[in-house]
Amino acid sequence: MRNSVSQLQRALDALVEQVDTPAPIVLVDVMQSNIDRMQGFAAQQNLAVRPHVKTHKCVEIGRRQVEAGAVGITAGNVGEAEVFAAAGFDDIFIAYPIWPAGTKGPRIRRLAETTRLRLGVDNFAAIDALADAMGDEAERLQVVIEIDCGARRSGAPPEVAGDLAVTARKRGLIPVGVFTYPGHGSSSRDARERAARDQDVALTTAVRSLSAVGISAEVVSAGSTPTVEFSTSSVITEIRPGEYVFNDLNNTRLDACTEDQIALFVAGTVVSDWIQDQCILDVGTKALGREGSLEIGYGAIPGTTAVLAKLNEYHGFLPLPAGGFRPGIGTVLPVVPNHVCPVVLNFEELIITDSTGTWLERWPIDARGFLN
């Protein structure tokens, strides 16, 4: 972490007496630059941006993304969609194969009454269940067929997309296209472009499958911050990046962002240093989640080679090389997470400042805790 060191530390030094640690600190100027950069990329490629709000779960950040030009938002579940719909967002895609059990059916029906709601589907049973849940309002709900492009997560085989779309149409739902998630592009730097190629092939096959049954793919939606740079095929109509708004260490390792494009870090305080080659920070799994490994660590201290080598629930173990960096008790340090999404889930608010640390706001993480 070289380029972002001065801005992180400058902001942290200015805030140290105003913030209780651990706390997520967002450099709003860096975040806004990330939002604008993605929008500019999409404009050059003639793509719509539909950012995934699961990364930030914050209404104010979603508003900034829409103000920058996003056509709407992507949510991960019904609860997230409800929070943003209540805040005035009226174009929402739940990019997940929802099973409308329990209260979800009526909740989806209410959402479809107030928003242009699109829902992911990848199987015939879910299509029937959604149609049953919508009843005589089925035509209010648009569905997007999820296909697998190699991530081996959810998603039907691409060649089945047309059959699923026909079934949805027969049940009164409105099939509008296809989407996929190239999650296997996060495994290495080289994997990013390969996964994007897999995505292109799968989406093209799925679009042809829809066309063969007389259904036009209005929406051809591609996902993932790591692969978005290569998601430029003419078949794609929209992109759904999420992590780009903050970025993290995983994305720097993949060359999907630079170090100075990381907008969020966790402020932690050194609380113990009895062991000569180690100190303890008040940043554990309750703050950072469990993303990491012995090989890469669990978060990095910018400007140093130090990484958290182990986490307990409330303890972060920071090895200290002999003769090098050694923070004293009470020192507040920035910790850059490996994966930013679990960090946001652990807090109720984001501490918002800029690279100078001259002002401070607190934005609620509005959709925190909405997991279904």
Coordinates of C-alpha atoms in Angstrom, one line a residue:
M1 CA 0.0 0.0 0.0
R2 CA 2.1 2.9 -1.2
N3 CA 0.1 5.5 -3.1
S4 CA -2.8 5.7 -0.7
V5 CA -0.7 5.9 2.5
S6 CA -0.6 9.7 2.9
Q7 CA -4.3 10.1 2.3
L8 CA -5.3 7.4 4.7
Q9 CA -3.0 8.5 7.5
R10 CA -3.8 12.2 7.0
A11 CA -7.5 11.5 7.3
L12 CA -7.0 9.2 10.3
D13 CA -4.8 11.6 12.2
A14 CA -7.4 14.3 11.8
L15 CA -10.2 12.1 13.1
V16 CA -8.5 10.2 15.9
E17 CA -10.2 12.1 18.7
Q18 CA -13.6 11.9 17.1
V19 CA -14.0 8.2 16.3
D20 CA -14.2 5.2 18.6
T21 CA -12.4 2.2 17.2
P22 CA -12.9 -0.2 15.4
A23 CA -14.7 1.9 12.8
P24 CA -15.1 1.8 9.0
I25 CA -13.7 5.1 7.5
V26 CA -14.7 6.1 4.0
L27 CA -12.7 8.6 2.0
V28 CA -15.6 10.1 0.1
D29 CA -13.5 11.8 -2.6
V30 CA -11.9 8.4 -3.5
M31 CA -15.3 6.7 -3.4
Q32 CA -16.8 9.4 -5.7
S33 CA -13.9 9.0 -8.1
N34 CA -14.5 5.3 -8.2
I35 CA -18.2 5.9 -9.0
D36 CA -17.4 8.4 -11.7
R37 CA -14.7 6.2 -13.3
M38 CA -17.0 3.2 -13.6
Q39 CA -19.7 5.4 -15.1
G40 CA -17.3 6.8 -17.6
F41 CA -16.1 3.3 -18.5
A42 CA -19.6 2.2 -19.1
A43 CA -20.4 5.2 -21.2
Q44 CA -17.5 4.5 -23.4
Q45 CA -18.7 0.9 -23.9
N46 CA -22.3 1.9 -24.3
L47 CA -23.3 -0.1 -21.2
A48 CA -25.8 0.7 -18.5
V49 CA -24.5 0.5 -14.9
R50 CA -26.7 -1.2 -12.3
P51 CA -24.4 -1.3 -9.2
H52 CA -24.8 -4.0 -6.6
V53 CA -25.7 -2.3 -3.3
K54 CA -24.8 -5.4 -1.2
T55 CA -21.3 -3.9 -1.0
H56 CA -22.3 -0.7 0.8
K57 CA -25.9 -1.2 1.9
C58 CA -26.1 2.6 2.2
V59 CA -28.9 4.6 0.7
E60 CA -26.8 7.8 0.4
I61 CA -24.1 5.9 -1.6
G62 CA -26.8 4.4 -3.8
R63 CA -28.2 7.9 -4.5
R64 CA -24.7 9.0 -5.5
Q65 CA -24.4 6.1 -7.9
V66 CA -27.8 6.9 -9.5
E67 CA -26.9 10.6 -9.7
A68 CA -23.7 9.7 -11.5
G69 CA -25.8 7.9 -14.1
A70 CA -26.7 4.4 -12.9
V71 CA -29.9 3.1 -14.4
G72 CA -31.0 1.5 -11.2
I73 CA -29.6 -0.8 -8.5
T74 CA -29.0 -4.5 -8.0
A75 CA -29.9 -6.0 -4.6
G76 CA -29.1 -9.4 -3.2
N77 CA -32.3 -10.2 -1.4
V78 CA -35.9 -8.9 -0.8
G79 CA -34.9 -7.1 2.4
E80 CA -32.3 -5.0 0.6
A81 CA -34.7 -4.2 -2.1
E82 CA -37.4 -3.1 0.4
V83 CA -35.0 -0.7 2.2
F84 CA -33.9 1.0 -1.0
A85 CA -37.5 1.0 -2.4
A86 CA -38.7 2.8 0.8
A87 CA -36.0 5.4 0.2
G88 CA -37.3 6.1 -3.3
F89 CA -35.3 3.8 -5.6
D90 CA -37.8 2.7 -8.3
D91 CA -35.7 0.4 -10.6
I92 CA -34.4 -2.6 -8.7
F93 CA -33.1 -6.0 -9.9
I94 CA -32.8 -8.7 -7.3
A95 CA -30.0 -10.8 -8.9
Y96 CA -30.7 -13.9 -6.9
P97 CA -32.9 -17.0 -7.5
I98 CA -35.5 -16.1 -4.9
W99 CA -37.7 -18.9 -3.6
P100 CA -40.9 -17.0 -2.5
A101 CA -41.7 -19.0 0.7
G102 CA -43.0 -17.5 4.0
T103 CA -43.5 -13.8 3.7
K104 CA -41.4 -13.3 0.6
G105 CA -44.3 -13.8 -1.9
P106 CA -46.4 -11.0 -0.5
R107 CA -43.3 -8.8 -0.1
I108 CA -42.3 -9.3 -3.7
R109 CA -45.9 -8.5 -4.8
R110 CA -45.8 -5.2 -2.8
L111 CA -42.4 -4.3 -4.3
A112 CA -43.7 -4.9 -7.8
E113 CA -46.5 -2.4 -7.1
T114 CA -44.2 0.5 -6.4
T115 CA -41.0 -0.2 -8.4
R116 CA -40.0 -1.6 -11.7
L117 CA -38.9 -4.9 -10.1
R118 CA -36.8 -7.5 -11.9
L119 CA -36.1 -10.9 -10.2
G120 CA -33.6 -13.6 -11.1
V121 CA -34.8 -17.1 -11.8
D122 CA -32.9 -20.2 -12.7
N123 CA -35.4 -23.1 -12.5
F124 CA -39.0 -24.0 -13.5
A125 CA -40.2 -24.6 -9.9
A126 CA -39.3 -21.0 -8.9
I127 CA -41.0 -19.6 -11.9
D128 CA -44.3 -21.4 -11.0
A129 CA -43.9 -20.3 -7.3
L130 CA -43.4 -16.7 -8.3
A131 CA -46.3 -16.7 -10.6
D132 CA -48.5 -18.2 -7.9
A133 CA -47.3 -15.6 -5.5
M134 CA -48.1 -12.7 -7.9
G135 CA -51.5 -14.1 -8.8
D136 CA -53.4 -11.8 -11.1
E137 CA -50.5 -9.3 -10.8
A138 CA -48.0 -11.5 -12.5
E139 CA -47.5 -9.1 -15.4
R140 CA -46.0 -6.6 -13.0
L141 CA -43.0 -8.8 -12.4
Q142 CA -40.1 -8.9 -14.8
V143 CA -37.8 -12.0 -14.6
V144 CA -34.3 -12.3 -15.8
I145 CA -33.0 -15.8 -16.4
E146 CA -29.8 -16.6 -14.5
I147 CA -27.3 -18.8 -16.3
D148 CA -24.0 -20.3 -15.2
C149 CA -20.9 -19.2 -17.1
G150 CA -18.4 -21.4 -15.2
A151 CA -18.5 -20.1 -11.6
R152 CA -20.6 -23.2 -10.7
R153 CA -22.8 -21.3 -8.4
S154 CA -26.5 -20.7 -9.2
G155 CA -27.6 -20.4 -12.8
A156 CA -29.1 -22.7 -15.4
P157 CA -27.2 -24.0 -18.5
P158 CA -27.2 -21.2 -21.1
E159 CA -29.0 -23.3 -23.7
V160 CA -32.0 -23.8 -21.3
A161 CA -32.6 -20.0 -21.0
G162 CA -35.2 -20.0 -23.7
D163 CA -37.3 -22.8 -22.2
L164 CA -37.3 -21.0 -18.8
A165 CA -38.3 -17.8 -20.5
V166 CA -41.2 -19.5 -22.3
T167 CA -42.4 -21.0 -19.1
A168 CA -42.3 -17.6 -17.4
R169 CA -44.2 -16.0 -20.2
K170 CA -46.9 -18.7 -20.1
R171 CA -47.3 -18.1 -16.4
G172 CA -47.9 -14.4 -17.0
L173 CA -44.5 -13.2 -15.9
I174 CA -42.5 -10.9 -18.2
P175 CA -39.1 -12.5 -19.3
V176 CA -36.8 -9.6 -20.2
G177 CA -33.4 -11.2 -20.6
V178 CA -30.5 -13.1 -19.0
F179 CA -27.7 -12.5 -16.5
T180 CA -24.7 -14.3 -15.1
Y181 CA -21.9 -14.0 -12.5
P182 CA -18.3 -14.8 -13.6
G183 CA -17.2 -15.5 -10.0
H184 CA -14.3 -17.7 -11.1
G185 CA -12.6 -14.5 -12.3
S186 CA -11.6 -13.7 -8.7
S187 CA -9.2 -16.7 -8.4
S188 CA -6.2 -15.0 -10.0
R189 CA -5.1 -12.1 -12.2
D190 CA -5.1 -14.3 -15.3
A191 CA -8.5 -15.7 -14.5
R192 CA -10.2 -12.3 -14.9
E193 CA -10.1 -12.2 -18.6
R194 CA -10.7 -15.9 -19.1
A195 CA -13.8 -15.6 -16.9
A196 CA -15.1 -12.6 -18.9
R197 CA -14.7 -14.7 -22.1
D198 CA -16.6 -17.5 -20.5
Q199 CA -19.3 -15.0 -19.6
D200 CA -19.5 -13.7 -23.2
V201 CA -19.9 -17.2 -24.6
A202 CA -22.5 -18.1 -22.1
L203 CA -24.5 -14.9 -22.5
T204 CA -24.4 -15.2 -26.3
T205 CA -25.7 -18.8 -26.1
A206 CA -28.5 -17.7 -23.8
V207 CA -29.5 -14.8 -25.9
R208 CA -29.7 -17.2 -28.9
S209 CA -31.8 -19.6 -26.9
L210 CA -34.3 -16.8 -26.1
S211 CA -34.3 -15.7 -29.7
A212 CA -35.0 -19.2 -30.9
V213 CA -38.3 -19.2 -29.0
G214 CA -39.3 -15.7 -30.1
I215 CA -38.2 -13.7 -27.0
S216 CA -36.0 -10.7 -27.3
A217 CA -33.3 -10.2 -24.6
E218 CA -33.8 -6.6 -23.6
V219 CA -31.4 -7.2 -20.6
V220 CA -28.1 -9.0 -20.9
S221 CA -26.5 -8.4 -17.6
A222 CA -22.8 -9.1 -16.7
G223 CA -21.4 -9.0 -13.2
S224 CA -18.3 -8.6 -11.0
T225 CA -15.8 -5.9 -10.3
P226 CA -12.8 -8.1 -11.1
T227 CA -14.1 -8.9 -14.6
V228 CA -15.9 -5.7 -15.5
E229 CA -12.8 -4.3 -17.4
F230 CA -13.2 -7.2 -19.9
S231 CA -17.0 -7.2 -20.0
T232 CA -17.1 -5.3 -23.3
S233 CA -18.8 -7.8 -25.6
S234 CA -21.5 -6.2 -27.8
V235 CA -24.0 -8.8 -26.5
I236 CA -23.9 -7.2 -23.0
T237 CA -26.3 -4.4 -22.2
E238 CA -25.5 -3.7 -18.5
I239 CA -22.9 -4.4 -15.8
R240 CA -23.5 -5.0 -12.1
P241 CA -20.2 -4.2 -10.2
G242 CA -20.4 -3.9 -6.4
E243 CA -17.0 -3.7 -4.8
Y244 CA -15.7 -1.0 -7.1
V245 CA -17.3 1.7 -5.0
F246 CA -14.8 1.0 -2.1
N247 CA -12.3 -1.6 -3.6
D248 CA -10.2 -3.8 -1.3
L249 CA -6.9 -5.8 -1.1
N250 CA -8.3 -8.7 -3.1
N251 CA -9.0 -6.4 -6.0
T252 CA -5.5 -4.9 -5.9
R253 CA -4.0 -8.4 -5.9
L254 CA -6.1 -9.1 -9.1
D255 CA -5.0 -5.8 -10.7
A256 CA -8.7 -4.8 -10.7
C257 CA -7.9 -1.6 -8.9
T258 CA -4.9 0.4 -7.8
E259 CA -4.0 1.0 -4.2
D260 CA -5.0 4.7 -4.3
Q261 CA -8.5 3.6 -5.4
I262 CA -9.3 2.0 -2.0
A263 CA -11.9 4.1 -0.3
L264 CA -12.6 2.2 2.9
F265 CA -10.4 1.1 5.7
V266 CA -11.1 0.1 9.3
A267 CA -9.5 2.2 12.0
G268 CA -8.1 0.1 14.8
T269 CA -6.2 0.9 18.0
V270 CA -3.2 -0.9 19.4
V271 CA -4.3 -2.2 22.8
S272 CA -1.6 -4.6 23.9
D273 CA 2.1 -5.2 23.1
W274 CA 3.5 -7.5 25.7
I275 CA 5.0 -9.9 23.2
Q276 CA 8.1 -8.4 21.7
D277 CA 7.4 -9.2 18.0
Q278 CA 3.7 -8.6 18.1
C279 CA 1.0 -6.1 19.0
I280 CA -2.7 -6.5 19.4
L281 CA -5.3 -4.3 17.7
D282 CA -9.0 -4.0 18.6
V283 CA -9.9 -5.3 15.1
G284 CA -11.1 -8.9 15.0
T285 CA -13.6 -11.0 13.1
K286 CA -16.4 -8.9 14.5
A287 CA -15.0 -6.0 12.5
L288 CA -13.3 -7.6 9.5
G289 CA -15.1 -10.9 9.0
R290 CA -13.0 -14.0 8.3
E291 CA -11.8 -13.2 4.9
G292 CA -8.1 -14.1 4.5
S293 CA -5.6 -16.9 5.1
L294 CA -2.2 -17.6 6.6
E295 CA -0.6 -16.9 3.3
I296 CA -2.1 -13.4 2.7
G297 CA -3.1 -12.4 6.2
Y298 CA -6.4 -10.8 7.3
G299 CA -5.8 -7.1 6.5
A300 CA -2.9 -4.8 5.8
I301 CA -1.4 -1.7 7.4
P302 CA -0.8 0.7 4.5
G303 CA 2.8 2.1 4.3
T304 CA 4.3 -1.0 5.9
T305 CA 4.8 -4.7 5.2
A306 CA 2.7 -5.6 8.2
V307 CA -0.4 -7.7 7.9
L308 CA -2.7 -9.1 10.4
A309 CA -1.7 -12.7 10.8
K310 CA -4.6 -13.9 12.9
L311 CA -8.0 -12.8 14.1
N312 CA -10.0 -13.6 17.2
E313 CA -13.4 -12.1 17.6
Y314 CA -12.1 -8.9 19.1
H315 CA -8.3 -9.2 18.6
G316 CA -6.2 -8.6 15.6
F317 CA -2.6 -10.1 15.8
L318 CA -0.1 -7.9 14.1
P319 CA 3.5 -9.4 13.8
L320 CA 6.2 -6.8 14.0
P321 CA 9.6 -7.4 12.4
A322 CA 12.7 -6.7 14.5
G323 CA 14.0 -3.2 14.0
G324 CA 11.1 -2.0 11.9
F325 CA 7.6 -0.6 12.3
R326 CA 6.5 -0.7 16.0
P327 CA 3.4 1.3 16.9
G328 CA 2.9 2.1 20.6
I329 CA -0.1 1.5 22.8
G330 CA -3.0 3.8 21.8
T331 CA -1.8 4.3 18.3
V332 CA -4.7 4.3 15.8
L333 CA -3.9 2.5 12.6
P334 CA -5.7 2.0 9.3
V335 CA -6.4 -1.6 8.3
V336 CA -7.3 -2.3 4.7
P337 CA -9.5 -5.4 4.4
N338 CA -9.1 -8.2 2.0
H339 CA -12.8 -8.2 1.1
V340 CA -14.8 -5.1 1.9
C341 CA -18.4 -6.5 1.8
P342 CA -18.3 -8.4 5.1
V343 CA -16.8 -5.4 6.8
V344 CA -19.8 -3.2 6.0
L345 CA -22.1 -5.9 7.3
N346 CA -20.5 -5.6 10.8
F347 CA -21.2 -1.9 11.5
E348 CA -24.3 0.3 11.8
E349 CA -22.7 3.4 10.2
L350 CA -19.9 4.5 8.0
I351 CA -17.6 7.4 9.1
I352 CA -17.4 9.6 6.1
T353 CA -14.5 12.0 5.5
D354 CA -12.2 13.0 2.7
S355 CA -8.5 12.6 2.1
T356 CA -7.7 15.6 4.2
G357 CA -9.8 14.5 7.2
T358 CA -11.1 18.0 7.5
W359 CA -14.8 17.1 7.9
L360 CA -16.8 14.2 9.2
E361 CA -20.3 12.8 8.6
R362 CA -21.9 9.6 9.6
W363 CA -24.0 7.7 7.1
P364 CA -26.2 4.8 8.2
I365 CA -25.7 1.4 6.7
D366 CA -29.4 1.2 6.0
A367 CA -29.8 -2.3 4.8
R368 CA -27.5 -3.9 7.5
G369 CA -29.1 -7.0 8.9
F370 CA -31.6 -7.4 6.0
L371 CA -30.6 -10.9 5.0
N372 CA -33.8 -12.4 3.5

